[in-house]
């Protein structure tokens, strides 16, 4: 039993993770739905009353309740995986990445005592919410995600997983876009934003 | 009952995203810096198995639980919306290290700053809804 718990708690091999993500997509398809998380952001706008101003948000959001429950579940899943089955080891990333991040002033996984090893404290610690660097990355990053994903009509789940699985050329173009943006950010803009 | 299934599936998804470490900002940087295979392995496995399963489902004409067609509508072809929208999303993905699923999963791990990312992404979606008539699609 102890073995099983420690196996569940540790980080999983990429092939296991990938297979279980595909399984999630198939279970949603079998239920008559689609695997697409970013639609929830539009639903939240609709619930907040954005339909009064823009017809893009004028739809029956109750049809999307299942998806809200899905992300509600994803919050609980994160809680369980982090607090009930915690991984005792910090995230093991490439030493080349750690060296680079250290060189631009970002600590590596597990290097900040008392902070999750999944994220750097320099951007995500609660007090960063009130710093210029934190505001630019948390608010700016969030706006880019919300605006971009709706313009592109989907995010990683809708395009990279569902769309590519269905051999959709538009999804391939979207994923190429994801990478153009991601490479520009990681290689060009990130060091500047971190130095704020 | 059906609603409970979606909640449970979400719990499963959040658990998988955490243990796969796809929720980690570090894993996303590592991916965009091409310094590890981990994220490519996850997405690649999901897409290969997903494509095989979708092809099989089409071949066998599998129905949903309610006996209907699977939601596999082709997406309308165009370039600008996918390329430009995708690029803007990619900028945000690499900066916050989180796409829309992981944002919520990380919130469940008690990282309150993700709440600000979620609120901002809802606002970003609102901005798109407000200005979409001016954008190429």
Short mmCIF file of C-alpha atoms in Angstrom, two decimals:
data_model
loop_
_atom_site.label_atom_id
_atom_site.label_comp_id
_atom_site.label_asym_id
_atom_site.label_seq_id
_atom_site.Cartn_x
_atom_site.Cartn_y
_atom_site.Cartn_z
CA UNK A 1 0.00 0.00 0.00
CA UNK A 2 2.81 2.39 0.94
CA UNK A 3 4.47 1.58 -2.39
CA UNK A 4 1.33 2.47 -4.31
CA UNK A 5 0.97 5.78 -2.48
CA UNK A 6 4.57 6.76 -3.11
CA UNK A 7 4.19 5.77 -6.78
CA UNK A 8 1.08 7.96 -7.13
CA UNK A 9 2.75 10.83 -5.26
CA UNK A 10 5.95 10.96 -7.31
CA UNK A 11 6.16 12.64 -10.70
CA UNK A 12 4.87 10.47 -13.54
CA UNK A 13 6.62 9.43 -16.73
CA UNK A 14 5.65 11.57 -19.73
CA UNK A 15 4.14 8.59 -21.57
CA UNK A 16 1.78 7.81 -18.67
CA UNK A 17 0.78 11.47 -18.40
CA UNK A 18 0.22 11.81 -22.15
CA UNK A 19 -1.91 8.65 -22.27
CA UNK A 20 -4.08 9.85 -19.36
CA UNK A 21 -4.61 13.25 -21.03
CA UNK A 22 -5.76 11.41 -24.19
CA UNK A 23 -8.06 9.34 -21.97
CA UNK A 24 -9.57 12.53 -20.52
CA UNK A 25 -10.28 13.76 -24.06
CA UNK A 26 -11.93 10.45 -25.04
CA UNK A 27 -14.13 10.35 -21.95
CA UNK A 28 -15.37 13.88 -22.75
CA UNK A 29 -15.98 12.94 -26.39
CA UNK A 30 -17.85 9.81 -25.30
CA UNK A 31 -20.01 11.99 -23.05
CA UNK A 32 -20.84 14.10 -26.13
CA UNK A 33 -18.60 17.03 -25.17
CA UNK A 34 -15.26 18.46 -26.31
CA UNK A 35 -11.99 18.84 -24.45
CA UNK A 36 -11.45 22.61 -24.39
CA UNK A 37 -10.67 24.47 -21.20
CA UNK A 38 -10.43 28.08 -22.43
CA UNK A 39 -14.16 28.21 -23.35
CA UNK A 40 -14.73 28.60 -19.62
CA UNK A 41 -13.19 32.08 -19.73
CA UNK A 42 -15.86 33.14 -22.22
CA UNK A 43 -18.53 31.50 -20.06
CA UNK A 44 -17.30 33.48 -17.04
CA UNK A 45 -17.61 36.71 -19.03
CA UNK A 46 -21.17 35.73 -19.93
CA UNK A 47 -22.04 34.97 -16.31
CA UNK A 48 -20.60 38.34 -15.28
CA UNK A 49 -23.06 40.01 -17.65
CA UNK A 50 -20.77 40.86 -20.59
CA UNK A 51 -23.59 39.82 -22.93
CA UNK A 52 -25.31 43.12 -22.19
CA UNK A 53 -22.53 44.97 -24.02
CA UNK A 54 -21.16 42.52 -26.60
CA UNK A 55 -23.09 39.86 -28.48
CA UNK A 56 -20.05 37.54 -28.39
CA UNK A 57 -21.05 36.84 -24.79
CA UNK A 58 -24.77 36.54 -25.49
CA UNK A 59 -25.38 32.79 -25.30
CA UNK A 60 -26.96 30.36 -22.91
CA UNK A 61 -24.04 29.80 -20.55
CA UNK A 62 -25.95 27.11 -18.67
CA UNK A 63 -25.08 24.83 -21.62
CA UNK A 64 -21.47 25.16 -20.43
CA UNK A 65 -22.08 24.15 -16.82
CA UNK A 66 -20.42 20.79 -17.43
CA UNK A 67 -17.18 22.58 -18.41
CA UNK A 68 -17.26 24.79 -15.31
CA UNK A 69 -17.62 21.65 -13.21
CA UNK A 70 -14.67 20.15 -15.10
CA UNK A 71 -12.36 23.05 -14.18
CA UNK A 72 -13.81 23.11 -10.67
CA UNK A 73 -12.70 19.50 -10.50
CA UNK A 74 -9.28 20.49 -11.84
CA UNK A 75 -8.92 22.84 -8.84
CA UNK A 76 -9.76 19.98 -6.46
CA UNK A 77 -7.42 17.62 -8.37
CA UNK A 78 -4.60 20.13 -7.90
CA UNK A 79 -5.39 20.32 -4.18
CA UNK A 80 -5.35 16.52 -3.78
CA UNK A 81 -2.17 16.05 -5.81
CA UNK A 82 -0.38 18.80 -3.87
CA UNK A 83 -1.58 18.41 -0.29
CA UNK A 84 -2.84 14.83 0.05
CA UNK A 85 -0.34 13.07 -2.25
CA UNK A 86 2.59 15.52 -2.22
CA UNK A 87 5.71 14.70 -4.21
CA UNK A 88 8.64 14.81 -1.75
CA UNK A 89 11.06 15.60 -4.60
CA UNK A 90 11.25 19.03 -6.27
CA UNK A 91 10.60 19.22 -10.03
CA UNK A 92 13.65 17.77 -11.81
CA UNK A 93 14.32 20.05 -14.76
CA UNK A 94 17.36 20.18 -17.02
CA UNK A 95 20.43 21.69 -15.35
CA UNK A 96 20.96 23.84 -18.46
CA UNK A 97 17.59 25.51 -17.83
CA UNK A 98 18.40 26.05 -14.13
CA UNK A 99 21.77 27.61 -15.02
CA UNK A 100 20.13 29.95 -17.49
CA UNK A 101 17.31 30.95 -15.12
CA UNK A 102 19.81 31.61 -12.32
CA UNK A 103 21.75 33.86 -14.72
CA UNK A 104 18.67 36.08 -15.23
CA UNK A 105 17.87 36.17 -11.51
CA UNK A 106 15.29 33.39 -11.20
CA UNK A 107 15.83 30.62 -8.65
CA UNK A 108 15.54 26.98 -9.67
CA UNK A 109 12.88 24.47 -8.51
CA UNK A 110 12.93 24.02 -4.74
CA UNK A 111 15.57 26.73 -4.19
CA UNK A 112 13.15 29.01 -2.33
CA UNK A 113 12.41 27.57 1.11
CA UNK A 114 8.72 27.27 1.87
CA UNK A 115 7.57 27.90 -1.73
CA UNK A 116 6.24 25.32 -4.20
CA UNK A 117 8.91 23.80 -6.44
CA UNK A 118 6.56 24.00 -9.42
CA UNK A 119 6.93 27.79 -9.75
CA UNK A 120 9.59 30.46 -9.17
CA UNK A 121 8.91 32.64 -6.11
CA UNK A 122 10.31 35.63 -8.02
CA UNK A 123 7.13 35.72 -10.14
CA UNK A 124 4.47 33.88 -8.13
CA UNK A 125 5.01 34.50 -4.40
CA UNK A 126 1.99 36.32 -2.97
CA UNK A 127 3.94 39.56 -2.39
CA UNK A 128 4.80 39.73 -6.12
CA UNK A 129 1.18 40.71 -6.75
CA UNK A 130 2.18 44.18 -5.57
CA UNK A 131 5.46 44.48 -7.49
CA UNK A 132 5.83 45.85 -11.02
CA UNK A 133 7.42 42.60 -12.21
CA UNK A 134 4.63 40.53 -10.68
CA UNK A 135 1.90 42.73 -12.10
CA UNK A 136 3.37 42.71 -15.60
CA UNK A 137 3.76 38.94 -15.65
CA UNK A 138 0.57 37.93 -13.80
CA UNK A 139 -1.83 40.53 -15.23
CA UNK A 140 -0.09 40.97 -18.60
CA UNK A 141 0.37 37.23 -19.04
CA UNK A 142 -3.24 36.55 -18.10
CA UNK A 143 -4.59 39.12 -20.58
CA UNK A 144 -2.42 37.69 -23.37
CA UNK A 145 -3.71 34.18 -22.59
CA UNK A 146 -7.37 35.20 -22.50
CA UNK A 147 -7.22 37.40 -25.59
CA UNK A 148 -5.04 35.07 -27.65
CA UNK A 149 -6.84 31.84 -26.87
CA UNK A 150 -10.24 33.24 -27.85
CA UNK A 151 -8.91 34.83 -31.04
CA UNK A 152 -7.30 31.52 -31.95
CA UNK A 153 -10.46 29.67 -30.91
CA UNK A 154 -8.77 27.38 -28.41
CA UNK A 155 -5.80 26.72 -26.15
CA UNK A 156 -3.52 23.77 -25.56
CA UNK A 157 -6.40 21.38 -24.87
CA UNK A 158 -8.63 22.53 -27.73
CA UNK A 159 -5.97 22.91 -30.43
CA UNK A 160 -2.78 21.05 -29.47
CA UNK A 161 -4.57 17.96 -28.09
CA UNK A 162 -8.13 17.82 -29.50
CA UNK A 163 -7.50 19.62 -32.80
CA UNK A 164 -4.29 17.81 -33.72
CA UNK A 165 -5.87 14.46 -32.74
CA UNK A 166 -8.62 15.26 -35.25
CA UNK A 167 -5.95 16.20 -37.85
CA UNK A 168 -7.17 19.80 -38.13
CA UNK A 169 -4.87 22.06 -40.16
CA UNK A 170 -6.17 25.21 -38.34
CA UNK A 171 -5.05 23.64 -35.05
CA UNK A 172 -1.59 23.02 -36.48
CA UNK A 173 -1.38 26.70 -37.49
CA UNK A 174 -2.51 27.66 -33.96
CA UNK A 175 0.15 25.41 -32.39
CA UNK A 176 2.80 26.98 -34.65
CA UNK A 177 1.54 30.34 -33.34
CA UNK A 178 1.81 29.06 -29.73
CA UNK A 179 5.46 28.29 -30.42
CA UNK A 180 6.25 31.57 -32.18
CA UNK A 181 4.86 33.42 -29.16
CA UNK A 182 6.44 31.07 -26.61
CA UNK A 183 9.89 31.26 -28.20
CA UNK A 184 9.74 35.07 -28.44
CA UNK A 185 8.78 35.26 -24.76
CA UNK A 186 11.26 32.73 -23.38
CA UNK A 187 14.24 33.85 -25.44
CA UNK A 188 13.64 37.57 -25.93
CA UNK A 189 11.19 39.22 -23.52
CA UNK A 190 11.44 37.15 -20.33
CA UNK A 191 14.91 38.40 -19.21
CA UNK A 192 13.67 41.98 -19.58
CA UNK A 193 10.41 41.39 -17.68
CA UNK A 194 12.26 39.55 -14.90
CA UNK A 195 14.63 42.51 -14.49
CA UNK A 196 11.74 44.93 -13.78
CA UNK B 1 -25.33 12.30 -11.87
CA UNK B 2 -23.86 13.28 -15.24
CA UNK B 3 -22.64 16.53 -13.71
CA UNK B 4 -20.82 14.56 -11.03
CA UNK B 5 -18.98 12.71 -13.81
CA UNK B 6 -17.60 16.00 -15.20
CA UNK B 7 -16.49 17.09 -11.75
CA UNK B 8 -14.77 13.75 -11.16
CA UNK B 9 -13.12 13.85 -14.59
CA UNK B 10 -11.86 17.35 -13.76
CA UNK B 11 -10.38 16.07 -10.49
CA UNK B 12 -8.62 13.33 -12.46
CA UNK B 13 -7.35 15.88 -15.01
CA UNK B 14 -6.03 18.23 -12.31
CA UNK B 15 -4.25 15.31 -10.65
CA UNK B 16 -2.69 14.19 -13.94
CA UNK B 17 -1.59 17.73 -14.82
CA UNK B 18 0.14 18.02 -11.44
CA UNK B 19 1.89 14.66 -11.49
CA UNK B 20 2.91 15.15 -15.13
CA UNK B 21 4.43 18.48 -13.97
CA UNK B 22 2.80 20.17 -17.00
CA UNK B 23 1.57 22.77 -14.49
CA UNK B 24 5.15 23.77 -13.70
CA UNK B 25 6.42 27.11 -15.02
CA UNK B 26 9.86 25.47 -15.10
CA UNK B 27 8.70 22.69 -17.40
CA UNK B 28 7.29 25.26 -19.84
CA UNK B 29 10.57 27.24 -19.90
CA UNK B 30 12.49 24.01 -20.39
CA UNK B 31 10.21 23.15 -23.32
CA UNK B 32 10.57 26.51 -25.08
CA UNK B 33 14.33 26.38 -24.53
CA UNK B 34 14.44 22.87 -26.08
CA UNK B 35 16.37 21.58 -23.07
CA UNK B 36 14.21 18.56 -22.26
CA UNK B 37 11.96 16.07 -24.00
CA UNK B 38 9.48 15.87 -21.10
CA UNK B 39 6.72 18.23 -22.37
CA UNK B 40 7.14 17.09 -25.97
CA UNK B 41 6.74 13.53 -24.72
CA UNK B 42 3.50 14.37 -22.90
CA UNK B 43 1.91 16.31 -25.77
CA UNK B 44 3.29 13.89 -28.38
CA UNK B 45 1.92 10.81 -26.59
CA UNK B 46 -1.47 12.47 -26.10
CA UNK B 47 -1.67 13.47 -29.78
CA UNK B 48 -0.49 10.11 -31.19
CA UNK B 49 -2.92 8.14 -28.99
CA UNK B 50 -5.61 10.78 -29.56
CA UNK B 51 -5.24 10.64 -33.35
CA UNK B 52 -5.26 6.83 -33.35
CA UNK B 53 -8.36 6.77 -31.16
CA UNK B 54 -10.22 9.41 -33.16
CA UNK B 55 -9.40 7.59 -36.44
CA UNK B 56 -10.62 4.32 -34.93
CA UNK B 57 -13.80 5.96 -33.62
CA UNK B 58 -14.54 7.34 -37.10
CA UNK B 59 -13.79 3.99 -38.74
CA UNK B 60 -16.05 2.08 -36.34
CA UNK B 61 -18.61 4.94 -36.37
CA UNK B 62 -18.63 4.97 -32.57
CA UNK B 63 -21.47 6.88 -30.93
CA UNK B 64 -21.52 8.86 -27.72
CA UNK B 65 -23.13 7.58 -24.53
CA UNK B 66 -26.40 9.08 -25.75
CA UNK B 67 -26.07 7.46 -29.17
CA UNK B 68 -25.10 10.63 -31.07
CA UNK B 69 -22.18 11.60 -33.30
CA UNK B 70 -18.93 12.55 -31.54
CA UNK B 71 -18.22 16.31 -31.46
CA UNK B 72 -15.48 16.23 -34.10
CA UNK B 73 -16.57 19.08 -36.37
CA UNK B 74 -13.89 20.31 -38.78
CA UNK B 75 -12.66 23.80 -37.93
CA UNK B 76 -13.19 26.50 -40.58
CA UNK B 77 -9.94 27.12 -42.39
CA UNK B 78 -8.21 30.48 -42.22
CA UNK B 79 -4.75 31.65 -41.25
CA UNK B 80 -4.80 35.03 -39.42
CA UNK B 81 -6.91 34.14 -36.41
CA UNK B 82 -5.00 30.94 -35.67
CA UNK B 83 -1.56 32.39 -36.33
CA UNK B 84 -1.98 35.78 -34.61
CA UNK B 85 -4.25 34.53 -31.83
CA UNK B 86 -1.95 31.55 -31.30
CA UNK B 87 1.13 33.79 -31.11
CA UNK B 88 -0.48 36.05 -28.49
CA UNK B 89 -1.55 33.00 -26.49
CA UNK B 90 2.01 31.61 -26.75
CA UNK B 91 3.45 34.84 -25.31
CA UNK B 92 1.16 34.52 -22.30
CA UNK B 93 1.75 30.78 -21.95
CA UNK B 94 5.54 31.20 -21.77
CA UNK B 95 5.31 34.19 -19.42
CA UNK B 96 2.95 32.67 -16.84
CA UNK B 97 4.00 29.08 -17.55
CA UNK B 98 0.33 28.15 -17.41
CA UNK B 99 -2.35 27.51 -19.98
CA UNK B 100 -6.02 27.70 -18.97
CA UNK B 101 -6.19 24.21 -17.38
CA UNK B 102 -3.11 24.51 -15.16
CA UNK B 103 -4.13 28.00 -13.99
CA UNK B 104 -7.04 26.43 -12.13
CA UNK B 105 -5.08 23.42 -10.93
CA UNK B 106 -2.38 25.68 -9.46
CA UNK B 107 -5.05 27.73 -7.69
CA UNK B 108 -6.07 24.49 -5.98
CA UNK B 109 -2.50 24.20 -4.72
CA UNK B 110 -2.97 27.41 -2.78
CA UNK B 111 -0.94 29.68 -5.08
CA UNK B 112 -3.06 32.80 -4.78
CA UNK B 113 -1.21 34.76 -7.46
CA UNK B 114 -2.80 32.42 -10.01
CA UNK B 115 -6.14 33.96 -9.05
CA UNK B 116 -4.85 37.21 -10.55
CA UNK B 117 -3.80 35.37 -13.73
CA UNK B 118 -7.28 33.82 -14.01
CA UNK B 119 -9.07 37.16 -13.49
CA UNK B 120 -6.77 38.80 -16.05
CA UNK B 121 -7.39 36.04 -18.58
CA UNK B 122 -11.16 36.49 -18.17
CA UNK B 123 -10.58 40.21 -18.80
CA UNK B 124 -8.42 39.36 -21.86
CA UNK B 125 -11.27 37.24 -23.21
CA UNK B 126 -13.62 40.17 -22.60
CA UNK B 127 -11.28 42.45 -24.57
CA UNK B 128 -11.36 39.99 -27.46
CA UNK B 129 -15.17 39.95 -27.37
CA UNK B 130 -15.20 43.75 -27.40
CA UNK B 131 -12.74 44.20 -30.29
CA UNK B 132 -13.24 41.08 -32.37
CA UNK B 133 -15.00 43.00 -35.15
CA UNK B 134 -11.80 44.95 -35.76
CA UNK B 135 -9.55 41.85 -35.91
CA UNK B 136 -8.76 39.71 -38.95
CA UNK B 137 -10.15 36.19 -38.72
#
